[in-house]
Short mmCIF file of C-alpha atoms in Angstrom, two decimals:
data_model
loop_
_atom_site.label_atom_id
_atom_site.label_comp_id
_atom_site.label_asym_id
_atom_site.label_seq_id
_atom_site.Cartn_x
_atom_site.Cartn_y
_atom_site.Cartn_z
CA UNK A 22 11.17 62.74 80.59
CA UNK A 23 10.02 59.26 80.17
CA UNK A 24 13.30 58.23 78.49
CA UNK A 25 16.81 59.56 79.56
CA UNK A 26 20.46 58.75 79.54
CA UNK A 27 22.85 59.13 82.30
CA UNK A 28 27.07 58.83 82.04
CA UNK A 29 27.05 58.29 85.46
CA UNK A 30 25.64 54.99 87.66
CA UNK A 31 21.89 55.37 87.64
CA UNK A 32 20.46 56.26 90.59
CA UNK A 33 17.75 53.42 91.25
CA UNK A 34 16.32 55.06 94.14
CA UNK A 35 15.37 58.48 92.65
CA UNK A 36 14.21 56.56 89.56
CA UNK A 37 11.91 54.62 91.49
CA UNK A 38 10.36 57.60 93.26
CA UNK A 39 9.47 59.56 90.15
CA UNK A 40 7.31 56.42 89.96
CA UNK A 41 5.40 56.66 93.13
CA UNK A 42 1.73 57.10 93.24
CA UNK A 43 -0.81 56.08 95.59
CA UNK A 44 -2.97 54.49 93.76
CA UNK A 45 -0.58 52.45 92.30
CA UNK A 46 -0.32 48.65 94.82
CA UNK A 47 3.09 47.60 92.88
CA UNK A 48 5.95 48.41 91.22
CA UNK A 49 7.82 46.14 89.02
CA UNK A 50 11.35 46.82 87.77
CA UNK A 51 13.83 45.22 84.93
CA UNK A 52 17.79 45.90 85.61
CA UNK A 53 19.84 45.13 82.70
CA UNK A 54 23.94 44.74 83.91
CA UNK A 55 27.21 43.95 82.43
CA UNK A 56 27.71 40.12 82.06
CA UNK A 57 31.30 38.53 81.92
CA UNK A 58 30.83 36.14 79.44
CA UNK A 59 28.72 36.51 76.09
CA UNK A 60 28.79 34.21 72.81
CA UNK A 61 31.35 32.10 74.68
CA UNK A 62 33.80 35.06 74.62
CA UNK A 63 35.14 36.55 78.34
CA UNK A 64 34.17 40.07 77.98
CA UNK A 65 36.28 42.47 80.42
CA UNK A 66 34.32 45.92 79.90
CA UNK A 67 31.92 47.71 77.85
CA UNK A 68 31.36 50.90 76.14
CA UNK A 69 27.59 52.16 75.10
CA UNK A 70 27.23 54.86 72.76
CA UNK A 71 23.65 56.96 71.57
CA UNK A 72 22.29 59.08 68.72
CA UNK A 73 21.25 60.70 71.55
CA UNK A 74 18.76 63.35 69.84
CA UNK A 75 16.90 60.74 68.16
CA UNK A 76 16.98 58.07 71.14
CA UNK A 77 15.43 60.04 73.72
CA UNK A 78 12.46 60.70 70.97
CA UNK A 79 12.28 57.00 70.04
CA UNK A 80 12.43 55.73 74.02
CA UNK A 81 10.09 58.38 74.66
CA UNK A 82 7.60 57.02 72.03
CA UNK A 83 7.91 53.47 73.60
CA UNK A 84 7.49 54.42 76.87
CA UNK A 85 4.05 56.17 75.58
CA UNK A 86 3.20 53.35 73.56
CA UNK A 87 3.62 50.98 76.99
CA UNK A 88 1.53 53.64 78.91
CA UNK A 89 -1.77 53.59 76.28
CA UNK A 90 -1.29 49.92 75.62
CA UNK A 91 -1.42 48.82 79.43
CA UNK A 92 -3.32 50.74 82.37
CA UNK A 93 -0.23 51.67 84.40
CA UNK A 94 0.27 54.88 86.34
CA UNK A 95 3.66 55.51 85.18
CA UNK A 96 6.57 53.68 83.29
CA UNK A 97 10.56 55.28 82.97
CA UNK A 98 13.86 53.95 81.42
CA UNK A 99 17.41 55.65 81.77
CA UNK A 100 20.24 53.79 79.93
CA UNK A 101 23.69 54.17 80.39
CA UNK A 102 26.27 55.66 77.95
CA UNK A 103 30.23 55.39 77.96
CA UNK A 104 32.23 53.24 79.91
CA UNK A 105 30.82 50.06 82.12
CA UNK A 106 32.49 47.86 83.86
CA UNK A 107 31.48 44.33 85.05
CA UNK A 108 28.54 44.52 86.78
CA UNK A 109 27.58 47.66 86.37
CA UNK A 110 23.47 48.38 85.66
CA UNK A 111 23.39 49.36 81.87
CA UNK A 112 19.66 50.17 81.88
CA UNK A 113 16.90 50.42 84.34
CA UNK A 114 12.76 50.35 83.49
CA UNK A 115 10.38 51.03 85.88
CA UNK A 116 6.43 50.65 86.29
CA UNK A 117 4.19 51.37 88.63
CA UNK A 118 0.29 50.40 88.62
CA UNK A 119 -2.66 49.49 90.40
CA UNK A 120 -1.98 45.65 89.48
CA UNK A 121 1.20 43.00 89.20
CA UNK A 122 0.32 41.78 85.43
CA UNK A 123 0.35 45.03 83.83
CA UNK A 124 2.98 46.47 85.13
CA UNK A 125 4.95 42.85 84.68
CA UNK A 126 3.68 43.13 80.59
CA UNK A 127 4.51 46.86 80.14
CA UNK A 128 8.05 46.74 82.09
CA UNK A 129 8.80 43.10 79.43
CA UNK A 130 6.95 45.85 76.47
CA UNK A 131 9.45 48.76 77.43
CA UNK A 132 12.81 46.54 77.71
CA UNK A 133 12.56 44.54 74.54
CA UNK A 134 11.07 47.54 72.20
CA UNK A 135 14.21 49.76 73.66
CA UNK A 136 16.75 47.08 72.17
CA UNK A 137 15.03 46.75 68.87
CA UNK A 138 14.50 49.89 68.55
CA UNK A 139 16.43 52.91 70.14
CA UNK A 140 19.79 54.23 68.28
CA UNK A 141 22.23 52.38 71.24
CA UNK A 142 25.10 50.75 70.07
CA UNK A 143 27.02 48.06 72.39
CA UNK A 144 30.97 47.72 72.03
CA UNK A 145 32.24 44.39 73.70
CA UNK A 146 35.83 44.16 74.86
CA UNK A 147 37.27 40.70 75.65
CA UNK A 148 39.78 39.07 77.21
CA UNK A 149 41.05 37.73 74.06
CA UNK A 150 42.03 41.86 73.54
CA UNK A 151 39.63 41.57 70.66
CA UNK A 152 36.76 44.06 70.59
CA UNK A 153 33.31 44.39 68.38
CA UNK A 154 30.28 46.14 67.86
CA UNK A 155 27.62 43.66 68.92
CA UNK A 156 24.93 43.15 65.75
CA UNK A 157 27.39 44.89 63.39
CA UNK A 158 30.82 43.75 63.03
CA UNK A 159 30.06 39.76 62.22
CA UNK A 160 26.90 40.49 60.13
CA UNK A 161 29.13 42.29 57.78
CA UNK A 162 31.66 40.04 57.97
CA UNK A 163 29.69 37.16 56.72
CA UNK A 164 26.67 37.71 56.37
CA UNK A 165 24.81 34.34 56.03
CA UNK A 166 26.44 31.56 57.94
CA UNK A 167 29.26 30.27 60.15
CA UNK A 168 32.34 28.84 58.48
CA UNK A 169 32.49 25.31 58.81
CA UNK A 170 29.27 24.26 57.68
CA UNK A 171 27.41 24.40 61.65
CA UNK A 172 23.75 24.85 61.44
CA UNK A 173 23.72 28.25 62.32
CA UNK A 174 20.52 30.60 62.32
CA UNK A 175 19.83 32.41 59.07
CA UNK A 176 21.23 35.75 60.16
CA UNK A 177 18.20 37.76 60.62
CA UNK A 178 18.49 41.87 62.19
CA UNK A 179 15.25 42.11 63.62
CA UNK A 180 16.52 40.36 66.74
CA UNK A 181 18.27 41.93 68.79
CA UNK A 182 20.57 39.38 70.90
CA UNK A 183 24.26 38.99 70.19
CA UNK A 184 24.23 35.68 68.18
CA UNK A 185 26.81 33.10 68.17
CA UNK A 186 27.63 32.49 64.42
CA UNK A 187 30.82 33.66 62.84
CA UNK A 188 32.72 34.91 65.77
CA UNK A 189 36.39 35.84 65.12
CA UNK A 190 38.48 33.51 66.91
CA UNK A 191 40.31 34.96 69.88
CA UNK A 192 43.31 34.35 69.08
CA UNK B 13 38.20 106.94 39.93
CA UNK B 14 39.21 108.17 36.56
CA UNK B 15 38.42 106.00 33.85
CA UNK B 16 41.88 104.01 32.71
CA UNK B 17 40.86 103.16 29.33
CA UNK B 18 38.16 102.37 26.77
CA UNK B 19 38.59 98.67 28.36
CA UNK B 20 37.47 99.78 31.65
CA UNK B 21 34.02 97.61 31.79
CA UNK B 22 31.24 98.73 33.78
CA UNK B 23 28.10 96.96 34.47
CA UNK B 24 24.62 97.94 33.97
CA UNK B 25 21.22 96.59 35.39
CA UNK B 26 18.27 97.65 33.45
CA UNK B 27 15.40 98.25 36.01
CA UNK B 28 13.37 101.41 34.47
CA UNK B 29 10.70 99.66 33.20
CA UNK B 30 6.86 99.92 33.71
CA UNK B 31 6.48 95.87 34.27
CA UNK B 32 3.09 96.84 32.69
CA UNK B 33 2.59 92.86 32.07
CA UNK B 34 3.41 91.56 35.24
CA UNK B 35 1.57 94.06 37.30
CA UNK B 36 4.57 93.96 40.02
CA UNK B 37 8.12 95.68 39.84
CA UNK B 38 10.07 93.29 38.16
CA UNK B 39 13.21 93.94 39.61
CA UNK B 40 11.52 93.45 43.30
CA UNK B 41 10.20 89.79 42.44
CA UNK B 42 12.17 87.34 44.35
CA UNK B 43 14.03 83.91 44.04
CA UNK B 44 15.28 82.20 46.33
CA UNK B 45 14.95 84.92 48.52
CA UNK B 46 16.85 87.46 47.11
CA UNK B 47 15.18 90.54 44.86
CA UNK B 48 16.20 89.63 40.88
CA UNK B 49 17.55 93.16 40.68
CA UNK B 50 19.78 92.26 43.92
CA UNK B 51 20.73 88.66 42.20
CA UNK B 52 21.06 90.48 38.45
CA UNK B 53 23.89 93.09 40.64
CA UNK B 54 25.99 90.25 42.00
CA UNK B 55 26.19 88.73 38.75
CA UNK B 56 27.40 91.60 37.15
CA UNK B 57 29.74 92.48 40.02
CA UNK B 58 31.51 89.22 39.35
CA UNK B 59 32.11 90.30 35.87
CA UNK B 60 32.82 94.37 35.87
CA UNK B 61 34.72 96.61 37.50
CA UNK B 62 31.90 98.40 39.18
CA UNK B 63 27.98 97.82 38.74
CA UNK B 64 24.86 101.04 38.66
CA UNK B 65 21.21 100.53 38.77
CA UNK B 66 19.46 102.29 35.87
CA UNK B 67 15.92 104.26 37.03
CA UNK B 68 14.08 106.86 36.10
CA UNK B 69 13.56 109.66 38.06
CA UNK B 70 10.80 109.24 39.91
CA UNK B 71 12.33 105.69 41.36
CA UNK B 72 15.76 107.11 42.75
CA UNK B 73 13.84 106.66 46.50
CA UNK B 74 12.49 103.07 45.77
CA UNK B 75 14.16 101.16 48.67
CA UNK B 76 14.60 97.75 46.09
CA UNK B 77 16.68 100.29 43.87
CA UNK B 78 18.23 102.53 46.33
CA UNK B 79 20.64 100.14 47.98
CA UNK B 80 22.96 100.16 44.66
CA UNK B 81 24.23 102.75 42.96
CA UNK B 82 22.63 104.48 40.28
CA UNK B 83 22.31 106.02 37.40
CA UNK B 84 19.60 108.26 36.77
CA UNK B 85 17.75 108.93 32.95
CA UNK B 86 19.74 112.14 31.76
CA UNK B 87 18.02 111.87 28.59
CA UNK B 88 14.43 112.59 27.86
CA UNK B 89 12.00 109.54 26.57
CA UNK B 90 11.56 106.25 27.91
CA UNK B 91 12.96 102.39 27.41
CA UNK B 92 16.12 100.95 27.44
CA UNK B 93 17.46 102.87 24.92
CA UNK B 94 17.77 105.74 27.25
CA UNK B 95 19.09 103.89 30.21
CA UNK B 96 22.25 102.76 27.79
CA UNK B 97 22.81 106.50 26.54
CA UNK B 98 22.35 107.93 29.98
CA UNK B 99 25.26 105.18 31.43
CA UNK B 100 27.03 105.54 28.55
CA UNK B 101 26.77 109.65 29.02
CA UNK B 102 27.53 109.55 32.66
CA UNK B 103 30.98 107.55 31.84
CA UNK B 104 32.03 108.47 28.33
CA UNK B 105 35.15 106.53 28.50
CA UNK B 106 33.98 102.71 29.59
CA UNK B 107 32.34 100.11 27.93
CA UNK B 108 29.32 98.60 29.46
CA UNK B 109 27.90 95.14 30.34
CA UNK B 110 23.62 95.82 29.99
CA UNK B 111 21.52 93.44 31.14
CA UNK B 112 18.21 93.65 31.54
CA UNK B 113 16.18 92.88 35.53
CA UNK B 114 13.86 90.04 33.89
CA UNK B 115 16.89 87.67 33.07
CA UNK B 116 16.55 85.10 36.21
CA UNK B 117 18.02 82.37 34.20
CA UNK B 118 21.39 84.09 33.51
CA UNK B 119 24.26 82.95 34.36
CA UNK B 120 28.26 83.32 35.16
CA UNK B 121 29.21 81.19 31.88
CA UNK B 122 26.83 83.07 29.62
CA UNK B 123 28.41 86.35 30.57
CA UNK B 124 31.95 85.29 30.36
CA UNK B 125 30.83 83.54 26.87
CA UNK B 126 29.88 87.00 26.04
CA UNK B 127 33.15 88.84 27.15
CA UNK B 128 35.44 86.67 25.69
CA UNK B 129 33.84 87.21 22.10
CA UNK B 130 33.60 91.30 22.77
CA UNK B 131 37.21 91.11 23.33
CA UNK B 132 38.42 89.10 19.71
CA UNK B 133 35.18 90.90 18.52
CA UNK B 134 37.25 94.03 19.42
CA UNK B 135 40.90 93.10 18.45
CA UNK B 136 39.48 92.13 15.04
CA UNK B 137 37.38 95.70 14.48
CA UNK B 138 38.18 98.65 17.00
CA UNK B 139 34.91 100.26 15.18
CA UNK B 140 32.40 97.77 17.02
CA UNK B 141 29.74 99.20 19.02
CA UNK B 142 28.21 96.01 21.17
CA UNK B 143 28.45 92.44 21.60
CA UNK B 144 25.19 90.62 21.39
CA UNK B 145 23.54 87.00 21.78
CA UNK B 146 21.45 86.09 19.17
CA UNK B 147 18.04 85.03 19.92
CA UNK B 148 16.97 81.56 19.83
CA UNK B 149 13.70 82.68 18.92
CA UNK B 150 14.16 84.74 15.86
CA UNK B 151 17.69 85.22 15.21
CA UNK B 152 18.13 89.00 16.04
CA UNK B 153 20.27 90.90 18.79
CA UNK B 154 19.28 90.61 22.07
CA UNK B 155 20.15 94.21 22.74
CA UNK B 156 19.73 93.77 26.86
CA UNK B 157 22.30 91.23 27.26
CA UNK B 158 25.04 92.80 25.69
CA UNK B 159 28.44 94.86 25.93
CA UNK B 160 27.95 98.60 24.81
CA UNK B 161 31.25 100.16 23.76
CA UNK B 162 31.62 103.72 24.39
CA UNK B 163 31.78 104.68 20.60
CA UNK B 164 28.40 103.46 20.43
CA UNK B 165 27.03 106.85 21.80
CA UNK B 166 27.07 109.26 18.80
CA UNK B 167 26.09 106.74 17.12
CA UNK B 168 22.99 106.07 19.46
CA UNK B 169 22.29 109.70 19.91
CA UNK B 170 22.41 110.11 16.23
CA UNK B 171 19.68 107.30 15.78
CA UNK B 172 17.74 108.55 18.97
CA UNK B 173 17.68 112.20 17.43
CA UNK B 174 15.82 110.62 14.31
CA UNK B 175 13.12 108.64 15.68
CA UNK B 176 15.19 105.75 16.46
CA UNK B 177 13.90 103.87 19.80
CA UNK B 178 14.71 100.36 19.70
CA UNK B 179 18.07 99.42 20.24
CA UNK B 180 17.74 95.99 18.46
CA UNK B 181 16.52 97.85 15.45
CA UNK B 182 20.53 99.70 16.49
CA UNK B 183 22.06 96.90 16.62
CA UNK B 184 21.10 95.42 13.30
CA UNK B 185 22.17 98.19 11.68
CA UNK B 186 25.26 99.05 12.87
CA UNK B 187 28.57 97.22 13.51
CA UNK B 188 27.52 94.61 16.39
CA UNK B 189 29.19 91.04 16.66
CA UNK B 190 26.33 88.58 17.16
CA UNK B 191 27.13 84.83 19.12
CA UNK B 192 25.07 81.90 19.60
CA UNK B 193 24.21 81.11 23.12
CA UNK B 194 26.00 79.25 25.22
CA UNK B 195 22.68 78.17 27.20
CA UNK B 196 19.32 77.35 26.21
CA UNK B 197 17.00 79.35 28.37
CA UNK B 198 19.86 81.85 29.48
CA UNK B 199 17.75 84.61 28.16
CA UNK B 200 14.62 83.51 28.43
CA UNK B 201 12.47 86.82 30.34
CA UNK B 202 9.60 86.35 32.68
CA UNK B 203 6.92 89.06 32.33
CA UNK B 204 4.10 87.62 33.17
CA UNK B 205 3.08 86.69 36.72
CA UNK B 206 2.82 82.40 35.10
CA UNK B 207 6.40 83.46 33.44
CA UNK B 208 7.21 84.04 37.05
CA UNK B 209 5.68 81.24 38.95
CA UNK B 210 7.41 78.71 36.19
CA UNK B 211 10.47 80.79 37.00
CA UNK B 212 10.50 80.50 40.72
CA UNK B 213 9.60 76.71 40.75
CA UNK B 214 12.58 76.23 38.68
CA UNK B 215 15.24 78.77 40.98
CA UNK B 216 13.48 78.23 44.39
CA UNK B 217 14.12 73.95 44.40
CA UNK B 218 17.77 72.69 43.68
CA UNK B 219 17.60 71.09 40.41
CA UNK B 220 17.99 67.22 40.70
CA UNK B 221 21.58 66.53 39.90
CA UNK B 222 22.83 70.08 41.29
CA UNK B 223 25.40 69.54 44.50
CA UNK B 224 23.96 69.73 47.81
CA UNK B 225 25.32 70.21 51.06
CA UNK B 226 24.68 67.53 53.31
CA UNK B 227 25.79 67.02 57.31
CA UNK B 228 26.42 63.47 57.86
CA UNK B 229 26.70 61.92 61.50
CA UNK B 230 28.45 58.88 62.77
CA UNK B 231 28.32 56.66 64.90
CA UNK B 232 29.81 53.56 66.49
CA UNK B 233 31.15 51.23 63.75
CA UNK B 234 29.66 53.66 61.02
CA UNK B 235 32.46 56.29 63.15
CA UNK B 236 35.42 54.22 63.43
CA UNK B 237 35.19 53.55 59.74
CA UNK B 238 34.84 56.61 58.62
CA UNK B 239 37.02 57.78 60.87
CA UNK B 240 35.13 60.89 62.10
CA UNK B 241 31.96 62.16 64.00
CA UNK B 242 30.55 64.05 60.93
CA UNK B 243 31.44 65.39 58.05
CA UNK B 244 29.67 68.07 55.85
CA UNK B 245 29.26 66.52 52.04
CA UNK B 246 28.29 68.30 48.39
CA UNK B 247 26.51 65.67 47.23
CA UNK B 248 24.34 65.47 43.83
CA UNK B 249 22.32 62.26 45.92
CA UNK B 250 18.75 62.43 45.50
CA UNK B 251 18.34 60.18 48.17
CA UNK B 252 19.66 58.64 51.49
CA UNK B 253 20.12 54.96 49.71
CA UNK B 254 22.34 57.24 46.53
CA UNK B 255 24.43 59.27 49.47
CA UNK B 256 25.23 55.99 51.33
CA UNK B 257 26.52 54.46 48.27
CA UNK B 258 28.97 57.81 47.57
CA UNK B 259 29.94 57.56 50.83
CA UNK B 260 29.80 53.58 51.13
CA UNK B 261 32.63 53.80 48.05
CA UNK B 262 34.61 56.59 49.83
CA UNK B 263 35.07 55.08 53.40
CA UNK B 264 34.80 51.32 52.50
CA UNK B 265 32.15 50.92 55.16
CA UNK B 266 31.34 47.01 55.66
CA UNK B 267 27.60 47.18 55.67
CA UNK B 268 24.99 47.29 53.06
CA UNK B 269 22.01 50.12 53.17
CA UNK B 270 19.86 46.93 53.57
CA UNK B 271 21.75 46.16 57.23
CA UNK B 272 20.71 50.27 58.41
CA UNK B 273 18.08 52.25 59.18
CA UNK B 274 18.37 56.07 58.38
CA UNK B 275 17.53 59.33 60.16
CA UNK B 276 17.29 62.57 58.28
CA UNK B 277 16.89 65.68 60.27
CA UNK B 278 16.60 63.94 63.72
CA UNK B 279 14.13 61.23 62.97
CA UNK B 280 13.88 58.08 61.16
CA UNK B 281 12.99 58.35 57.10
CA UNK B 282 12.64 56.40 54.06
CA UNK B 283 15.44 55.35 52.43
CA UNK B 284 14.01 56.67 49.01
CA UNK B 285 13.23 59.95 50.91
CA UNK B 286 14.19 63.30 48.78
CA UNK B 287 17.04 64.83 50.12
CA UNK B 288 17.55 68.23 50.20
CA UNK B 289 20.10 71.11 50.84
CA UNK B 290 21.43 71.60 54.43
CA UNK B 291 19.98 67.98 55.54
CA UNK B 292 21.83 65.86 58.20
CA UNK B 293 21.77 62.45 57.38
CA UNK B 294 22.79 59.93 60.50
CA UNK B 295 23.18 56.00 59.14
CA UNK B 296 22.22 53.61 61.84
CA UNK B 297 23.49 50.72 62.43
CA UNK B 298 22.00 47.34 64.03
CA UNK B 299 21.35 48.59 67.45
CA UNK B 300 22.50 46.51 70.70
CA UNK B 301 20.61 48.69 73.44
CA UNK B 302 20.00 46.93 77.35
#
């Protein structure tokens, strides 16, 4: 399976070697882990949940897509569900081929099509003892712009990234 | 069990017939899955104390008709008319609930319509024989939808005996209380393979506006605000963007359909998708994967 998710620490090693081939001269990998800090809050831990059934079909489509759009040997991502704690590696892609560039352009392909598109949702804890869904709870909120006038982005959910308008204060 | 009382109420499938018209058994044609003379017995079940099969002779073996119980033609000729006198024969002291195997589009509320009139019909004249609709078409007693009361035997015999073969022609002759329907097409018969296809296209789908059941998923915020994993819905939605705003206005949920995607039955779909019974829905939220 080109796609999978774990509840347990992914094993980089044995993901790599599902990736070995000798005609491939590289391998180039993307490691996505659990920051401290995001939208100026102190986050503490995180938790990731899945519509599993339908994410494994929609990573597995990506990964295909990356594998007919660029000529790499092979391509994987496993993501991370439940609990994470600082630090800890949330996802892992992988690509192996003949040449650097593809496999640089379909690893960058894989990563940002898997957080626009795959049913994953992120919930942040802080230190503030707040908590939120990231891209849900703020949106909702307000949807349009930050209180007190700031020139804040027109919200817009085809990104992706956490944005930094209309957080709730900590406190 | 012995027969209580004239009020005992028995129930009566008509299923003798030649279906010359539609070239197929009538009472083996399906909806929904289920044989019409299988659907026509559970409607009657609901309704009388005990429910027979009438068949000719020659069909007691027919495995469509042999699962019920039956009651075979004890008098010679052919038609309805015989199937009532041979049920009313074969329990002299009930009244019976006839309905006829081509009759797809009745319903619960038709027959109860029916049974509450038989019974001030009755309280008003202990001489009436049946309990009739009227037809829509022309007015007369629809003799195969009816309640047959048991003094409507001599009487039946007596018109059989001279010539007599059409118990419609009965009916308007003798003491019968006639309603209106209750329902449009209620009555309406199929005998004719098109009759049929209209029939099924009708029976087969879920009517827009009928209830469906629907298994709805959640997740993330979608689950803490509803409060639950899933949750199985009857729903009348036609589509995903009508079911979110039922459910939108039962859980308070703080997005819009325009903030979520939708999956029904394990992969994305339009939100103007039709939905249909035994669907699971799942709402998705802005994702945050990586």
């Amino acid at each position: 399976m080109r796609f999978r998710f774990t509840d347990a620490a992914i094993d980089v090693g044995a993901a790599r070697r599902e990736l070995l081939d000798l005609g491939a001269g590289g391998y180039v990998s993307f490691e996505g882990w659990v920051r401290d800090q995001n939208e100026g809050q102190a986050v503490t831990r995180l938790e990731y949940e899945a519509f599993q059934e339908l994410a494994v079909k929609e990573g597995g489509r990506i990964v295909a897509e990356a594998l007919a759009r660029f000529p790499v040997k092979h391509a994987l991502c496993v993501h991370r569900v439940g609990e994470l704690a600082l630090g800890d590696l949330a996802v892992w892609v992988g690509v192996s081929s003949a040449h650097r560039g593809e496999a640089f352009e379909a690893c960058r392909y894989i990563i940002d099509e898997v957080k626009h598109r795959v049913p994953i949702w992120k919930k942040e804890h802080y230190r503030s003892g707040d908590s939120g869904w990231v891209n849900c709870e703020r949106c909702a909120a307000a949807p349009r712009a930050v209180a007190g006038g700031s020139s804040a982005p027109v919200h817009d959910h085809a990104h992706s990234h956490a944005h930094a308008h209309d957080r709730r204060d900590p406190d | 069990m012995p027969e209580a009382s004239a009020q005992r109420l028995l129930g009566l499938v008509l299923a003798g017939g030649a279906s010359s018209r539609m070239r197929r058994d009538k009472a083996s044609l399906a909806y929904g899955g289920r044989t019409q003379l299988d659907r026509a017995a559970e409607l009657l079940a609901r309704h009388a104390a005990a429910v027979f099969v009438s068949v000719r002779a020659d069909q007691v073996n027919d495995p469509v008709r042999a699962r019920h119980a039956l009651i075979v033609d004890s008098v010679d000729g052919g038609g309805p008319m015989v199937g009532i006198r041979s049920a009313l024969a074969a329990h002299p002291q009930a009244a019976w609930l006839v309905i006829a195997c081509d009759l797809p589009f009745l319903s619960d509320r038709v027959l109860a319509a029916l049974l509450a009139e038989r019974g001030r019909a009755l309280a008003a004249d202990p001489g009436l024989m049946a309990t009739a609709y009227r037809s829509t078409h022309d007015g007369l007693p629809e003799p195969l939808c009816a309640v047959w009361e048991p003094r409507a035997a001599a009487a039946l015999a007596e018109y059989h005996a001279g010539g007599g073969h059409c118990p419609r022609k009965f009916l308007m002759r003798h003491a019968a209380r006639l309603i209106d329907p209750v329902e449009r097409q209620a009555l309406d018969n199929v005998n004719t393979p098109e009759e049929y296809a209209d029939a099924s296209r009708t029976l087969d789908a879920p009517a827009a506006g009928h209830p469906m059941q629907i298994k709805i998923q959640y997740y993330a915020l979608m689950r803490e605000q509803a409060g639950r994993s899933t949750e199985t819905v009857d729903s009348a939605a036609a589509t995903p963007a009508d079911l979110y705003g039922e459910l939108r206005a039962r859980h308070g949920f703080t997005l819009s359909h325009e903030q979520l995607k939708v999956a029904v039955n394990g992969d994305f779909a339009d939100w103007s998708r039709r939905l249909r019974d035994g669907d699971a829905v799942v709402f998705i939220p802005p994702v945050a994967g990586g």
